[in-house]
PDB file of C-alpha atoms in Angstrom:
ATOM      1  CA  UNK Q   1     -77.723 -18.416 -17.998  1.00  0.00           C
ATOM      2  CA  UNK Q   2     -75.601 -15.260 -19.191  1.00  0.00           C
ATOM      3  CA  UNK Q   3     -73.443 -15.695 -22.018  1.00  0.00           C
ATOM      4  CA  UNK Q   4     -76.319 -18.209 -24.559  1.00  0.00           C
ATOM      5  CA  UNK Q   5     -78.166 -17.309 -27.546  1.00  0.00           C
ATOM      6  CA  UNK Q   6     -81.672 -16.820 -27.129  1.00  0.00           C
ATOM      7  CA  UNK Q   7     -83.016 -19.657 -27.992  1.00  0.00           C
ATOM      8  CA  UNK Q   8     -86.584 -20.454 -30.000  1.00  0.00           C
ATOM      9  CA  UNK Q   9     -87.897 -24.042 -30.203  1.00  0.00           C
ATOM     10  CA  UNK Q  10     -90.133 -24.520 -32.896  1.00  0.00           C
ATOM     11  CA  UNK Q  11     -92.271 -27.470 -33.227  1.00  0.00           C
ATOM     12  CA  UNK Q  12     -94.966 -28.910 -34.914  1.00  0.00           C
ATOM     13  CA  UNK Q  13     -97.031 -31.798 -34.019  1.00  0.00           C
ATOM     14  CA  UNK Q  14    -100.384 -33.821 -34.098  1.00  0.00           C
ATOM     15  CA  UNK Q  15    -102.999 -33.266 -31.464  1.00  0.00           C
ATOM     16  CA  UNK Q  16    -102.012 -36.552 -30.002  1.00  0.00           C
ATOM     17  CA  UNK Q  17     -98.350 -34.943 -29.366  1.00  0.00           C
ATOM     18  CA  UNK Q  18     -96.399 -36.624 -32.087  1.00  0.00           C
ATOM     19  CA  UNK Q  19     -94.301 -34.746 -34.362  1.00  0.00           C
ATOM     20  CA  UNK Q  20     -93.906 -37.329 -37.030  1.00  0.00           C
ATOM     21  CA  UNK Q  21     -95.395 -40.759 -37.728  1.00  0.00           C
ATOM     22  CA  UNK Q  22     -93.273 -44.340 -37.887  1.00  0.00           C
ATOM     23  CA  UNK Q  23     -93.425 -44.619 -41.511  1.00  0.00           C
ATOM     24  CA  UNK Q  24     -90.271 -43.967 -43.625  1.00  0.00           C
ATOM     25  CA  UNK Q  25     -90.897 -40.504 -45.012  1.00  0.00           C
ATOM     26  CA  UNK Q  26     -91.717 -37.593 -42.581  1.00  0.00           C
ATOM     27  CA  UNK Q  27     -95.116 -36.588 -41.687  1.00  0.00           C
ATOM     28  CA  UNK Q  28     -96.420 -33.396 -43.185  1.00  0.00           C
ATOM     29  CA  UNK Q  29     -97.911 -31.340 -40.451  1.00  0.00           C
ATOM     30  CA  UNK Q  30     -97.808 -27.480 -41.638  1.00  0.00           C
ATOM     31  CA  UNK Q  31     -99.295 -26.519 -44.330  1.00  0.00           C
ATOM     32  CA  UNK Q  32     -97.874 -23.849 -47.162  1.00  0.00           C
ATOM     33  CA  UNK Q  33     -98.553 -20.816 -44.738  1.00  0.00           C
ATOM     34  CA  UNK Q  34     -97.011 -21.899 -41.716  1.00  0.00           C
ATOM     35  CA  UNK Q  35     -94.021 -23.210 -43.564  1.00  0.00           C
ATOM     36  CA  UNK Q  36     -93.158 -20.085 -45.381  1.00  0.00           C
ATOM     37  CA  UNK Q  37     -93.960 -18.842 -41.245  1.00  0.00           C
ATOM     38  CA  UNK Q  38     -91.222 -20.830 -40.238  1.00  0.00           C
ATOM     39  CA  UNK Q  39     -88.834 -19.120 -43.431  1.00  0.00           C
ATOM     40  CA  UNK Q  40     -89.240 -15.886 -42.045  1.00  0.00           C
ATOM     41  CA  UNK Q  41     -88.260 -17.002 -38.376  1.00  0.00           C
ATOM     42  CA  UNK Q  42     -85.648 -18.969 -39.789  1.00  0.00           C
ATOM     43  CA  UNK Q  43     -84.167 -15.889 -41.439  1.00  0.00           C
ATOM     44  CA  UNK Q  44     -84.534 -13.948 -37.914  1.00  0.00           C
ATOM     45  CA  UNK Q  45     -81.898 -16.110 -36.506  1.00  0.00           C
ATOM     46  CA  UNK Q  46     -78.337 -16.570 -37.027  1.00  0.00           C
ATOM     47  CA  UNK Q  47     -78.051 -20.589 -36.414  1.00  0.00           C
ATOM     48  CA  UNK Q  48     -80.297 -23.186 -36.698  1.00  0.00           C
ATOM     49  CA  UNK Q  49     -79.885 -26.548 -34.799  1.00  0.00           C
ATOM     50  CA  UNK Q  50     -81.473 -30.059 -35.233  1.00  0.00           C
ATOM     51  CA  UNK Q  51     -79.992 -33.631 -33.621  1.00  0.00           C
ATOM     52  CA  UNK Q  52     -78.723 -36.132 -35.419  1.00  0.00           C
ATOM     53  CA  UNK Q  53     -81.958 -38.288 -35.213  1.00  0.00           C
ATOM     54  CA  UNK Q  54     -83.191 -35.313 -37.568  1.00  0.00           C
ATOM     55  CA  UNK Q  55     -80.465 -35.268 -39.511  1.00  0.00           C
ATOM     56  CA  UNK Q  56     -80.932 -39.034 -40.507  1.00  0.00           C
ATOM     57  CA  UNK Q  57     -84.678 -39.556 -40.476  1.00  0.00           C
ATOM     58  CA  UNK Q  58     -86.069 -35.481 -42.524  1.00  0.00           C
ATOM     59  CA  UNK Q  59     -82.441 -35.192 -44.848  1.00  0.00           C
ATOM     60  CA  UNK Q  60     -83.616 -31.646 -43.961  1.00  0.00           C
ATOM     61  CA  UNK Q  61     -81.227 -28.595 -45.813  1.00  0.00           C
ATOM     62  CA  UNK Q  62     -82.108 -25.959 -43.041  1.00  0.00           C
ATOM     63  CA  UNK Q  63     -81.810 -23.062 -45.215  1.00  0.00           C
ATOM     64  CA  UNK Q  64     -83.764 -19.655 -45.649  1.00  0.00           C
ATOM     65  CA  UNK Q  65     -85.525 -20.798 -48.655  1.00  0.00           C
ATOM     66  CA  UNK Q  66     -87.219 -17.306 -49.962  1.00  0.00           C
ATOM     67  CA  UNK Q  67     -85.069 -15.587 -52.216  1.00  0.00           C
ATOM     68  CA  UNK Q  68     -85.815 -11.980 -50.588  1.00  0.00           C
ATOM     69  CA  UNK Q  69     -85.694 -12.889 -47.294  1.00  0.00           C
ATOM     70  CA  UNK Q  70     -81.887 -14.247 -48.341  1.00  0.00           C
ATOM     71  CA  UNK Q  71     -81.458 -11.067 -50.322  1.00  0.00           C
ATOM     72  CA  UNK Q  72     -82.223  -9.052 -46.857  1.00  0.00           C
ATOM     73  CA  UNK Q  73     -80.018 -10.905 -45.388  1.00  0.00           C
ATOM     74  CA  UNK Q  74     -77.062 -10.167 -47.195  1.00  0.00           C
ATOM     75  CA  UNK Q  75     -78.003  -6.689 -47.501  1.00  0.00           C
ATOM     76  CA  UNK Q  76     -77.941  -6.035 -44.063  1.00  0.00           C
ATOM     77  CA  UNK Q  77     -74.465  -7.653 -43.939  1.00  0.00           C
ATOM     78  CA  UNK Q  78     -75.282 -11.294 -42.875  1.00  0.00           C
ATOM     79  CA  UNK Q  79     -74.810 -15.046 -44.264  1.00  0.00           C
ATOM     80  CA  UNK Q  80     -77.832 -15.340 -46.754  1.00  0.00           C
ATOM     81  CA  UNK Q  81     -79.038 -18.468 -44.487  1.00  0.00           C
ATOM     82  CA  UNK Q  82     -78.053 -18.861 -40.471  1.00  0.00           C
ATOM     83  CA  UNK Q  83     -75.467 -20.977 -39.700  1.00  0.00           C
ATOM     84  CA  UNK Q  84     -76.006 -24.957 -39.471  1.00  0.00           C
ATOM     85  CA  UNK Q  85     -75.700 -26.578 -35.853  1.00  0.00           C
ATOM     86  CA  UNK Q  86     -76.117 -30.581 -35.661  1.00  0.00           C
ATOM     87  CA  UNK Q  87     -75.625 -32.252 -32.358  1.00  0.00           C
ATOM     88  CA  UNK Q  88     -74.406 -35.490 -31.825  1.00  0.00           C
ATOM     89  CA  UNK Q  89     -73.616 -38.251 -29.686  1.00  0.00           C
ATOM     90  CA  UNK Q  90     -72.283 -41.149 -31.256  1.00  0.00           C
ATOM     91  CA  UNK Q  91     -70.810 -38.927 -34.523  1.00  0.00           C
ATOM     92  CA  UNK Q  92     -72.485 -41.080 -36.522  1.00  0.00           C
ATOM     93  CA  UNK Q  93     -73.258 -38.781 -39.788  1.00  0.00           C
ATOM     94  CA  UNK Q  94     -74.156 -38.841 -43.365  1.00  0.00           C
ATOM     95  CA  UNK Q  95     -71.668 -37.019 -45.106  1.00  0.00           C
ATOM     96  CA  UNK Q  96     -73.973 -36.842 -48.012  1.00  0.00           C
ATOM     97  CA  UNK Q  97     -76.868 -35.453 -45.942  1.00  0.00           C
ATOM     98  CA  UNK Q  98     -78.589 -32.558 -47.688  1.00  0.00           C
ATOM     99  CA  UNK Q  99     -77.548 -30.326 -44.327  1.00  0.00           C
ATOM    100  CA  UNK Q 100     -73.796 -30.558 -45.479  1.00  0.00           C
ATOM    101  CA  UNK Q 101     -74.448 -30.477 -49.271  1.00  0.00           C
ATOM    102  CA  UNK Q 102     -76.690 -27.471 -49.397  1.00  0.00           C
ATOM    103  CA  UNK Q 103     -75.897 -23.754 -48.816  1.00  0.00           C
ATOM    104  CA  UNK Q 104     -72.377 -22.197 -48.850  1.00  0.00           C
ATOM    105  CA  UNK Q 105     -72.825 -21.169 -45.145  1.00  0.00           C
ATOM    106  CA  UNK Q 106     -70.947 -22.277 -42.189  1.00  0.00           C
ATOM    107  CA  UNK Q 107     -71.893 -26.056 -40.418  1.00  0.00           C
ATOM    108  CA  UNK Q 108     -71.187 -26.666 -36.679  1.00  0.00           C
ATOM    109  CA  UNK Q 109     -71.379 -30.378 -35.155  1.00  0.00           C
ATOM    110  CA  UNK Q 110     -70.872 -30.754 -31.873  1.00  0.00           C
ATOM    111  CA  UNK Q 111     -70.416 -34.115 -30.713  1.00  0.00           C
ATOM    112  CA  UNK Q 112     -69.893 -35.983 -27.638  1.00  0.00           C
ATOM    113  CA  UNK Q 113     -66.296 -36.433 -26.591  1.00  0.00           C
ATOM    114  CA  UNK Q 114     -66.591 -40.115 -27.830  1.00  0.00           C
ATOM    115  CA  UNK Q 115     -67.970 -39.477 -31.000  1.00  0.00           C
ATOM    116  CA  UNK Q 116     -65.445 -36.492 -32.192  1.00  0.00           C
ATOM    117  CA  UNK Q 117     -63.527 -38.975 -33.852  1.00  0.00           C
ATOM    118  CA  UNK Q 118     -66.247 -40.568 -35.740  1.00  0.00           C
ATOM    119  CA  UNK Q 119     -67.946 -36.932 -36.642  1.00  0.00           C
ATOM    120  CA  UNK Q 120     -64.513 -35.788 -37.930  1.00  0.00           C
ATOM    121  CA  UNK Q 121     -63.582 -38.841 -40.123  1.00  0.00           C
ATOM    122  CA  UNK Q 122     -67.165 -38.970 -41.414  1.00  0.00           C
ATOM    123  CA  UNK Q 123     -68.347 -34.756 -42.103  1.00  0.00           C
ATOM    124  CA  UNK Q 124     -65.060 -33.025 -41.214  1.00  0.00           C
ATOM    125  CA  UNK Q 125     -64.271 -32.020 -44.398  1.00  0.00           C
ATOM    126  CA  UNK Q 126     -68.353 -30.069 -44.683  1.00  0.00           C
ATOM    127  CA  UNK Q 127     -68.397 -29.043 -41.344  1.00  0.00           C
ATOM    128  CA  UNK Q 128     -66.317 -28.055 -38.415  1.00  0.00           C
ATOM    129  CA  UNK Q 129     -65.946 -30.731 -35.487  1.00  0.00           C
ATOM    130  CA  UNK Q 130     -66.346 -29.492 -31.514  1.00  0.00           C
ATOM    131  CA  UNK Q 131     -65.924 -31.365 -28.620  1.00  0.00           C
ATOM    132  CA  UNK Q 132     -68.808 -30.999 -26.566  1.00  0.00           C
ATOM    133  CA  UNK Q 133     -67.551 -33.296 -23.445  1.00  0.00           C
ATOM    134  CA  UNK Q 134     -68.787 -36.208 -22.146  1.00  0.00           C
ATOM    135  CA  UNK Q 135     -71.566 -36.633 -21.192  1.00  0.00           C
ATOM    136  CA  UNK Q 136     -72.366 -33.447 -23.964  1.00  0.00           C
ATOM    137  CA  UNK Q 137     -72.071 -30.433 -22.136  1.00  0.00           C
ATOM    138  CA  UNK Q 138     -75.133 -28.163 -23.484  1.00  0.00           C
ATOM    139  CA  UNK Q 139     -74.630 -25.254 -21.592  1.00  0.00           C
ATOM    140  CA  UNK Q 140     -70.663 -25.441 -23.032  1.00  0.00           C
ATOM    141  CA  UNK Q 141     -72.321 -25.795 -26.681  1.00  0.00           C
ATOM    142  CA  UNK Q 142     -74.277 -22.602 -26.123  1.00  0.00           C
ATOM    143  CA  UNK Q 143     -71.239 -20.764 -24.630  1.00  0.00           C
ATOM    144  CA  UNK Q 144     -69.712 -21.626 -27.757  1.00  0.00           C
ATOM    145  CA  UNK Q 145     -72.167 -20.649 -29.883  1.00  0.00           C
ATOM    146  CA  UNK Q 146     -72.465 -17.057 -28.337  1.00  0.00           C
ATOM    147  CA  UNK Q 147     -68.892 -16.422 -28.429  1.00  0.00           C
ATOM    148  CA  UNK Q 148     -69.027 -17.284 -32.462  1.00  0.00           C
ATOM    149  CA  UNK Q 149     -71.591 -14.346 -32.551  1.00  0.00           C
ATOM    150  CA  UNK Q 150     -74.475 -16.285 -32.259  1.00  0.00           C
ATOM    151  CA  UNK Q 151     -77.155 -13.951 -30.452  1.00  0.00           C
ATOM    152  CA  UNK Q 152     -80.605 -15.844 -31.206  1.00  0.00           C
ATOM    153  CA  UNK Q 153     -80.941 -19.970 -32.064  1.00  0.00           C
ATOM    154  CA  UNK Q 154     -83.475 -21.694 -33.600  1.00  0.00           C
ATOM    155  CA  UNK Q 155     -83.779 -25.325 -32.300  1.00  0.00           C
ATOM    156  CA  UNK Q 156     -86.060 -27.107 -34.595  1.00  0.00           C
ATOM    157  CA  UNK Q 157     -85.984 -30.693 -33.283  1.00  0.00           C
ATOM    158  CA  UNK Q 158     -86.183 -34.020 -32.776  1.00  0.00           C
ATOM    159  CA  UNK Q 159     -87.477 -35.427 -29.497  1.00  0.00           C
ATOM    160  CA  UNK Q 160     -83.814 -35.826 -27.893  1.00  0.00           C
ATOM    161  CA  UNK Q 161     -83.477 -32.125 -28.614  1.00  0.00           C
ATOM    162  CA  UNK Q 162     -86.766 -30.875 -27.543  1.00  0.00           C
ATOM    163  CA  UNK Q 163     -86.148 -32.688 -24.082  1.00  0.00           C
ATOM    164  CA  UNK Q 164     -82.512 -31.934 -23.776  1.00  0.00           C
ATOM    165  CA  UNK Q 165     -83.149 -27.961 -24.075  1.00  0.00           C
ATOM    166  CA  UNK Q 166     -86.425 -28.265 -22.125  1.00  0.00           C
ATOM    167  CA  UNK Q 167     -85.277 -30.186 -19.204  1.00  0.00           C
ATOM    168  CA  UNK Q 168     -82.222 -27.809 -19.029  1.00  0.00           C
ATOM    169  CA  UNK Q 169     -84.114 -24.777 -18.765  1.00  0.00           C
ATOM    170  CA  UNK Q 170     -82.467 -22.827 -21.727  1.00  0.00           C
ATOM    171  CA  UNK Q 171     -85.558 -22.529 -23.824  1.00  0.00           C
ATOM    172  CA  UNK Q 172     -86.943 -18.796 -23.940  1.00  0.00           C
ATOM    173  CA  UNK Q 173     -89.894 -19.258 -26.208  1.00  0.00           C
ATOM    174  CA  UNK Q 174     -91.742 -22.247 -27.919  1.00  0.00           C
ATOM    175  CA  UNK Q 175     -93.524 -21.814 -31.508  1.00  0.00           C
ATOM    176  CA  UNK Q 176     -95.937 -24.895 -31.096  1.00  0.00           C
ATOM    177  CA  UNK Q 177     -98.204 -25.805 -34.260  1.00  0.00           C
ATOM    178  CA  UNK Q 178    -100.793 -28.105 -33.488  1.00  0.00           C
ATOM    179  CA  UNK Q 179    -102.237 -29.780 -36.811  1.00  0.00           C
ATOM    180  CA  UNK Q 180    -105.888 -30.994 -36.401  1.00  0.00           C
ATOM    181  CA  UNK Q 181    -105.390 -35.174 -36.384  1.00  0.00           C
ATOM    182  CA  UNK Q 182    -103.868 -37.703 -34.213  1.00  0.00           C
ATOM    183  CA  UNK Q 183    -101.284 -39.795 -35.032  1.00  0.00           C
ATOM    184  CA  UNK Q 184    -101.953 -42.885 -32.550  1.00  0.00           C
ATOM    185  CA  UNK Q 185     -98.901 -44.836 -33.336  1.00  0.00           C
ATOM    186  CA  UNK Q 186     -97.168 -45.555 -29.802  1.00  0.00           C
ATOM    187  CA  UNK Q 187     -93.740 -46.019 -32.110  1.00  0.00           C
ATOM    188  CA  UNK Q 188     -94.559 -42.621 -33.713  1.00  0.00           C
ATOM    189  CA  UNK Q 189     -91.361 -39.850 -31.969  1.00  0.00           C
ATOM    190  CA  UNK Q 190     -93.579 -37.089 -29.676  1.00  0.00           C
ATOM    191  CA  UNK Q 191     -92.676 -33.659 -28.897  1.00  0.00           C
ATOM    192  CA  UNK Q 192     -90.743 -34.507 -25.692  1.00  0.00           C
ATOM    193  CA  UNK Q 193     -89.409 -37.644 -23.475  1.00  0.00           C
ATOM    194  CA  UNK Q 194     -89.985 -37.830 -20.082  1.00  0.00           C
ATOM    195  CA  UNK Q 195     -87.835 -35.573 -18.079  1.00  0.00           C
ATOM    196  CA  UNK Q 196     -87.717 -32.861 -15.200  1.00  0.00           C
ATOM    197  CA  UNK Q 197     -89.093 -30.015 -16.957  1.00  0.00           C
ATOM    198  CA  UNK Q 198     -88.691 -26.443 -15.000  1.00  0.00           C
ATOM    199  CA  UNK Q 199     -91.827 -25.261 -16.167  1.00  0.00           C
ATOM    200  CA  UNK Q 200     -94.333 -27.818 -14.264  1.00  0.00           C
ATOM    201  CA  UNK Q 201     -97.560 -27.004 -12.621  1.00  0.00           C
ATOM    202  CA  UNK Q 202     -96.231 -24.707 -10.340  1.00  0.00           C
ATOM    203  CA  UNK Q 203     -93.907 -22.441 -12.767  1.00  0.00           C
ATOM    204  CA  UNK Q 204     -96.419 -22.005 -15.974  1.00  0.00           C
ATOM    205  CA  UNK Q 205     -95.341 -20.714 -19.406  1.00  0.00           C
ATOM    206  CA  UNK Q 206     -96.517 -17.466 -20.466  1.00  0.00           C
ATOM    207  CA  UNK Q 207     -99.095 -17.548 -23.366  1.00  0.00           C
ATOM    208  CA  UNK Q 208     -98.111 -14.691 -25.436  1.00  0.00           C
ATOM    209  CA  UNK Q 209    -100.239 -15.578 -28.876  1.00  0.00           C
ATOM    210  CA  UNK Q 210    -102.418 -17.868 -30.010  1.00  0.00           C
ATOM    211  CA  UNK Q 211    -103.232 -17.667 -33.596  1.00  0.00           C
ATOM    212  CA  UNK Q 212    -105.450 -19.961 -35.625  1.00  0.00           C
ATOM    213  CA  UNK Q 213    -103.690 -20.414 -39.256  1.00  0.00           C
ATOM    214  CA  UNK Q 214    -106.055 -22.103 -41.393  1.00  0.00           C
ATOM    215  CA  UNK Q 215    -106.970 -25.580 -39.426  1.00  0.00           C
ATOM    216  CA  UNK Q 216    -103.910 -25.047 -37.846  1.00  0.00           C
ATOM    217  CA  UNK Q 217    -103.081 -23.360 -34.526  1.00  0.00           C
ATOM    218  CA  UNK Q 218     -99.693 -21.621 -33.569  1.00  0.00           C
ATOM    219  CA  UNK Q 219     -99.031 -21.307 -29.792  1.00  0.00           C
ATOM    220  CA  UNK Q 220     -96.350 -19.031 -28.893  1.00  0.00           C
ATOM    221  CA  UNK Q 221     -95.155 -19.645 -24.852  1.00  0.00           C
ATOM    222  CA  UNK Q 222     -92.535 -17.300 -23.861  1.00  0.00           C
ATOM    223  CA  UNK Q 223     -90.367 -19.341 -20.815  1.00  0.00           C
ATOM    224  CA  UNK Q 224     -87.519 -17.098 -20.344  1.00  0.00           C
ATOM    225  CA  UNK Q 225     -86.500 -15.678 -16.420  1.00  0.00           C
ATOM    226  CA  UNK Q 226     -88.943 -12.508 -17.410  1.00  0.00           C
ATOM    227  CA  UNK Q 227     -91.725 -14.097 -18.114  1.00  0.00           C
ATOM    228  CA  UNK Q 228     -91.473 -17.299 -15.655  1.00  0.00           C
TER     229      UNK Q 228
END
């Protein structure tokens, strides 16, 4: 699709394919190294986007949490974190959520035609408000996202996002930990719903690293039109 952000998912998740448990905090499944990994991709990127789901079940802040890396940043004439993206459908949001309290940079929601209203009412004072039609138009959201100077994304979940980017075919490389337990829980979120994924049996990813990191082991598939 010309005109989009490249666009990184990064994921971790249990052997069993579950990237968080059923209980009511999240499941820890990187370790010290692979988060401070996940820092230094984070500040290679210039937006960051989670769903709402994520939003209301981590309370995650989404920022560039090293000190240099943010110091780089700003030296080389950019926001000291990436900017925030939350998508939504119902606009159903937390004003109070760590992702509009923390960091000075710019927040983007983009919400389903009927939840603008909601979203608006709720974080419009932390965050700016986009329609993103109805049903929510992702290929409009990344349009959008380019043409605010957005040249590489960082999609870092839940489920509903993982699918939704999958299934449309605008992913161009996964970063998939796999931590060394299983999580068993059939009420536990996985990595991905069912869904018409482009890369099936017949169109494989490319494997372009596989690192072991501690009991941990990153996967790096590059999906884009040049390596399909």
């Amino acid at each position: 699709m010309p005109g989009r952000p490249y666009v990184l998912l990064s994921v971790a998740m249990s052997v069993d394919g579950h990237i968080d448990d059923a209980g009511p905090e999240p499941l820890l499944l990187s370790d010290a190294a692979d988060l401070d990994r996940v820092d230094a991709e984070r500040a290679g990127v210039d937006a960051i986007l989670v769903g709402a789901t994520t939003l209301r079940r981590d309370d995650p802040r989404l920022n560039v949490r090293s000190e240099e890396r943010r110091a780089a940043r700003v030296a080389a004439g950019r926001p000291a974190s990436p900017v925030k993206v939350a998508i939504t459908g119902s606009g159903d949001l937390d004003p109070a959520a760590r992702f509009f309290t923390t960091g000075p940079g710019a927040k983007l929601v983009y919400a389903a035609s009927p939840g603008v209203a909601a979203a608006r009412r709720s974080v419009g004072a932390a965050a700016e408000v986009v329609d993103a039609g109805d049903p929510l138009d992702l290929p409009r959201v990344l349009a959008d996202l380019a043409g605010r100077g957005v040249a590489r994304l960082m999609v870092e979940g839940g489920t509903a996002m993982h699918t939704l980017f999958l299934t449309a075919g605008v992913v161009d490389e996964i970063q998939l930990v796999i931590a060394p337990f299983f999580v068993g829980d059939e009420q536990a979120p996985r990595f991905v719903r069912p869904g018409r994924f482009p890369h099936g049996t017949s169109r494989r990813m490319r494997l372009a690293e596989a690192r072991p990191m501690g009991d941990l082991v990153l996967l790096r598939y590059l999906l884009g039109a040049a390596d399909a």
